[in-house]
PDB file of C-alpha atoms in Angstrom:
ATOM      1  CA  MET A   1     -35.489 -60.124  89.781  1.00 71.00           C
ATOM      2  CA  SER A   2     -34.330 -58.340  86.700  1.00 79.00           C
ATOM      3  CA  LEU A   3     -35.124 -54.788  85.963  1.00 75.00           C
ATOM      4  CA  GLN A   4     -37.250 -55.812  82.999  1.00 75.00           C
ATOM      5  CA  ALA A   5     -39.210 -58.336  85.187  1.00 72.00           C
ATOM      6  CA  ARG A   6     -39.817 -55.612  87.812  1.00 68.00           C
ATOM      7  CA  ALA A   7     -41.015 -53.207  85.173  1.00 65.00           C
ATOM      8  CA  THR A   8     -43.338 -55.817  83.813  1.00 71.00           C
ATOM      9  CA  VAL A   9     -44.778 -56.359  87.294  1.00 68.00           C
ATOM     10  CA  VAL A  10     -45.256 -52.607  87.841  1.00 68.00           C
ATOM     11  CA  LEU A  11     -46.930 -52.110  84.468  1.00 71.00           C
ATOM     12  CA  ASN A  12     -49.430 -54.882  85.279  1.00 77.00           C
ATOM     13  CA  GLU A  13     -50.959 -52.704  87.934  1.00 80.00           C
ATOM     14  CA  PRO A  14     -53.986 -50.823  86.620  1.00 79.00           C
ATOM     15  CA  VAL A  15     -53.262 -47.777  88.718  1.00 81.00           C
ATOM     16  CA  VAL A  16     -49.729 -47.443  87.198  1.00 86.00           C
ATOM     17  CA  ARG A  17     -51.252 -47.818  83.680  1.00 87.00           C
ATOM     18  CA  PHE A  18     -53.953 -45.241  84.583  1.00 87.00           C
ATOM     19  CA  LEU A  19     -51.179 -42.788  85.665  1.00 88.00           C
ATOM     20  CA  ILE A  20     -49.365 -43.194  82.427  1.00 91.00           C
ATOM     21  CA  VAL A  21     -52.432 -42.994  80.182  1.00 91.00           C
ATOM     22  CA  GLY A  22     -54.057 -40.334  82.338  1.00 90.00           C
ATOM     23  CA  SER A  23     -50.892 -38.150  82.274  1.00 92.00           C
ATOM     24  CA  SER A  24     -50.822 -38.379  78.458  1.00 94.00           C
ATOM     25  CA  VAL A  25     -54.487 -37.508  78.186  1.00 93.00           C
ATOM     26  CA  ALA A  26     -54.033 -34.632  80.742  1.00 92.00           C
ATOM     27  CA  ALA A  27     -51.120 -33.171  78.778  1.00 95.00           C
ATOM     28  CA  LEU A  28     -53.272 -33.148  75.655  1.00 95.00           C
ATOM     29  CA  ASP A  29     -56.175 -31.546  77.648  1.00 94.00           C
ATOM     30  CA  PHE A  30     -53.715 -28.932  79.127  1.00 94.00           C
ATOM     31  CA  ALA A  31     -52.079 -28.143  75.862  1.00 96.00           C
ATOM     32  CA  CYS A  32     -55.423 -27.626  74.222  1.00 96.00           C
ATOM     33  CA  PHE A  33     -56.527 -25.402  77.155  1.00 95.00           C
ATOM     34  CA  VAL A  34     -53.395 -23.193  77.125  1.00 95.00           C
ATOM     35  CA  ALA A  35     -53.600 -22.758  73.266  1.00 97.00           C
ATOM     36  CA  LEU A  36     -57.251 -21.820  73.292  1.00 97.00           C
ATOM     37  CA  VAL A  37     -56.857 -19.344  76.220  1.00 96.00           C
ATOM     38  CA  ALA A  38     -53.849 -17.794  74.364  1.00 96.00           C
ATOM     39  CA  TRP A  39     -56.138 -17.397  71.288  1.00 97.00           C
ATOM     40  CA  GLY A  40     -58.603 -15.488  73.366  1.00 97.00           C
ATOM     41  CA  MET A  41     -61.169 -18.160  74.411  1.00 97.00           C
ATOM     42  CA  SER A  42     -62.494 -17.966  77.989  1.00 95.00           C
ATOM     43  CA  SER A  43     -60.996 -20.311  80.512  1.00 93.00           C
ATOM     44  CA  VAL A  44     -64.187 -22.146  81.097  1.00 92.00           C
ATOM     45  CA  ALA A  45     -64.856 -22.761  77.448  1.00 95.00           C
ATOM     46  CA  ALA A  46     -61.259 -23.754  76.809  1.00 95.00           C
ATOM     47  CA  ASN A  47     -61.598 -26.170  79.790  1.00 91.00           C
ATOM     48  CA  ILE A  48     -64.641 -27.763  78.090  1.00 94.00           C
ATOM     49  CA  ALA A  49     -62.891 -28.006  74.776  1.00 96.00           C
ATOM     50  CA  GLY A  50     -59.709 -29.644  76.350  1.00 95.00           C
ATOM     51  CA  MET A  51     -61.735 -32.073  78.392  1.00 92.00           C
ATOM     52  CA  THR A  52     -63.754 -33.084  75.294  1.00 94.00           C
ATOM     53  CA  LEU A  53     -60.565 -33.798  73.365  1.00 94.00           C
ATOM     54  CA  GLY A  54     -59.329 -35.721  76.300  1.00 92.00           C
ATOM     55  CA  PHE A  55     -62.576 -37.713  76.388  1.00 88.00           C
ATOM     56  CA  PHE A  56     -61.976 -39.099  72.910  1.00 88.00           C
ATOM     57  CA  ALA A  57     -58.355 -39.905  73.537  1.00 92.00           C
ATOM     58  CA  GLY A  58     -59.089 -41.360  77.056  1.00 89.00           C
ATOM     59  CA  LEU A  59     -61.849 -43.679  75.893  1.00 86.00           C
ATOM     60  CA  TRP A  60     -59.644 -45.708  73.659  1.00 85.00           C
ATOM     61  CA  ALA A  61     -56.608 -45.498  75.838  1.00 88.00           C
ATOM     62  CA  HIS A  62     -58.239 -46.477  79.012  1.00 84.00           C
ATOM     63  CA  TYR A  63     -60.192 -49.145  77.282  1.00 84.00           C
ATOM     64  CA  ALA A  64     -57.186 -50.761  75.559  1.00 84.00           C
ATOM     65  CA  ILE A  65     -54.269 -49.899  77.896  1.00 86.00           C
ATOM     66  CA  THR A  66     -55.343 -48.974  81.432  1.00 82.00           C
ATOM     67  CA  PHE A  67     -58.143 -51.529  82.094  1.00 81.00           C
ATOM     68  CA  ARG A  68     -57.408 -54.047  79.261  1.00 80.00           C
ATOM     69  CA  VAL A  69     -61.116 -54.638  78.744  1.00 79.00           C
ATOM     70  CA  GLN A  70     -61.876 -57.946  77.174  1.00 76.00           C
ATOM     71  CA  GLU A  71     -65.342 -57.053  75.689  1.00 76.00           C
ATOM     72  CA  SER A  72     -65.218 -55.296  72.377  1.00 80.00           C
ATOM     73  CA  LEU A  73     -65.601 -51.484  72.368  1.00 78.00           C
ATOM     74  CA  ASN A  74     -69.327 -51.117  71.877  1.00 84.00           C
ATOM     75  CA  TRP A  75     -72.019 -48.499  72.295  1.00 86.00           C
ATOM     76  CA  ARG A  76     -72.895 -49.649  75.882  1.00 86.00           C
ATOM     77  CA  LEU A  77     -69.371 -49.220  77.042  1.00 83.00           C
ATOM     78  CA  ALA A  78     -68.973 -45.951  75.215  1.00 84.00           C
ATOM     79  CA  ALA A  79     -72.258 -44.712  76.767  1.00 90.00           C
ATOM     80  CA  ARG A  80     -71.019 -45.593  80.235  1.00 90.00           C
ATOM     81  CA  TYR A  81     -67.710 -43.661  79.415  1.00 87.00           C
ATOM     82  CA  GLY A  82     -69.837 -40.808  78.147  1.00 90.00           C
ATOM     83  CA  LEU A  83     -71.839 -40.618  81.369  1.00 94.00           C
ATOM     84  CA  SER A  84     -68.535 -40.515  83.334  1.00 93.00           C
ATOM     85  CA  PHE A  85     -67.353 -37.795  81.066  1.00 91.00           C
ATOM     86  CA  VAL A  86     -70.443 -35.701  81.679  1.00 94.00           C
ATOM     87  CA  PHE A  87     -70.073 -36.197  85.430  1.00 96.00           C
ATOM     88  CA  ASN A  88     -66.344 -35.221  85.218  1.00 94.00           C
ATOM     89  CA  LEU A  89     -66.982 -32.364  82.879  1.00 93.00           C
ATOM     90  CA  VAL A  90     -69.470 -30.858  85.331  1.00 95.00           C
ATOM     91  CA  LEU A  91     -67.029 -31.499  88.208  1.00 96.00           C
ATOM     92  CA  GLY A  92     -64.069 -29.929  86.318  1.00 94.00           C
ATOM     93  CA  THR A  93     -66.101 -27.000  85.076  1.00 94.00           C
ATOM     94  CA  LEU A  94     -67.344 -26.207  88.618  1.00 96.00           C
ATOM     95  CA  ALA A  95     -63.841 -26.598  89.966  1.00 96.00           C
ATOM     96  CA  ILE A  96     -62.138 -24.295  87.464  1.00 94.00           C
ATOM     97  CA  HIS A  97     -64.955 -21.748  87.776  1.00 94.00           C
ATOM     98  CA  PHE A  98     -64.463 -21.679  91.537  1.00 97.00           C
ATOM     99  CA  LEU A  99     -60.741 -21.536  91.368  1.00 97.00           C
ATOM    100  CA  LEU A 100     -60.921 -18.629  88.881  1.00 96.00           C
ATOM    101  CA  TRP A 101     -63.413 -16.891  91.036  1.00 97.00           C
ATOM    102  CA  ALA A 102     -60.946 -17.296  93.917  1.00 97.00           C
ATOM    103  CA  THR A 103     -58.370 -15.508  91.734  1.00 96.00           C
ATOM    104  CA  VAL A 104     -56.156 -18.581  91.119  1.00 96.00           C
ATOM    105  CA  PRO A 105     -54.189 -17.998  87.809  1.00 95.00           C
ATOM    106  CA  ALA A 106     -55.794 -19.903  84.925  1.00 93.00           C
ATOM    107  CA  ALA A 107     -52.937 -22.313  84.173  1.00 92.00           C
ATOM    108  CA  LEU A 108     -52.708 -23.263  87.826  1.00 95.00           C
ATOM    109  CA  ALA A 109     -56.539 -23.548  88.081  1.00 95.00           C
ATOM    110  CA  LYS A 110     -56.463 -25.915  85.154  1.00 92.00           C
ATOM    111  CA  PHE A 111     -53.649 -27.979  86.675  1.00 92.00           C
ATOM    112  CA  ILE A 112     -55.616 -28.297  89.949  1.00 96.00           C
ATOM    113  CA  THR A 113     -58.760 -29.132  88.043  1.00 95.00           C
ATOM    114  CA  ILE A 114     -56.914 -31.920  86.089  1.00 91.00           C
ATOM    115  CA  ALA A 115     -55.841 -33.501  89.405  1.00 93.00           C
ATOM    116  CA  ILE A 116     -59.393 -33.374  90.846  1.00 95.00           C
ATOM    117  CA  VAL A 117     -60.825 -34.832  87.744  1.00 93.00           C
ATOM    118  CA  ALA A 118     -58.137 -37.529  87.384  1.00 88.00           C
ATOM    119  CA  ALA A 119     -58.879 -38.884  90.844  1.00 91.00           C
ATOM    120  CA  SER A 120     -62.592 -38.870  90.094  1.00 94.00           C
ATOM    121  CA  ASN A 121     -62.084 -40.399  86.624  1.00 87.00           C
ATOM    122  CA  PHE A 122     -60.044 -43.358  88.012  1.00 85.00           C
ATOM    123  CA  ALA A 123     -62.648 -44.208  90.630  1.00 90.00           C
ATOM    124  CA  VAL A 124     -65.615 -43.916  88.162  1.00 91.00           C
ATOM    125  CA  SER A 125     -63.791 -45.773  85.404  1.00 85.00           C
ATOM    126  CA  LYS A 126     -62.763 -48.633  87.627  1.00 83.00           C
ATOM    127  CA  LEU A 127     -66.058 -49.022  89.506  1.00 89.00           C
ATOM    128  CA  PHE A 128     -68.527 -48.131  86.689  1.00 86.00           C
ATOM    129  CA  VAL A 129     -67.220 -47.791  83.180  1.00 84.00           C
ATOM    130  CA  PHE A 130     -64.706 -50.633  82.753  1.00 78.00           C
ATOM    131  CA  ARG A 131     -65.773 -52.985  85.492  1.00 76.00           C
ATOM    132  CA  GLN A 132     -65.346 -56.544  84.576  1.00 68.00           C
ATOM    133  CA  PRO A 133     -67.247 -59.455  86.044  1.00 63.00           C
TER     134      PRO A 133
END
């Protein structure tokens, strides 16, 4: 099997596409977080801002690339993604708040929080948001 054929097979796996898209969204979230903290915003507020930015980028990217949803992007789908965002925002905010309380440095706390939210987001997205009949 050629390298191109193997790459095509690998990229047809939703979990691989999720890792690529999710890493891009996480990088955007992290960059926003670091910039806002550097400008004096609290870590918890910067976490919320970064995750919100990631929400909008992730909605389209997971819809079009990760899960290749056949239905048009509509309010029902966006509402399910919004509910998953609220769930993951609460999870991420609690996680970063706890990690900061435990004196983990802010950048490391954000990195750990991104990992926790990424795992949750994949499960919720696959089973609830972008499920296909």
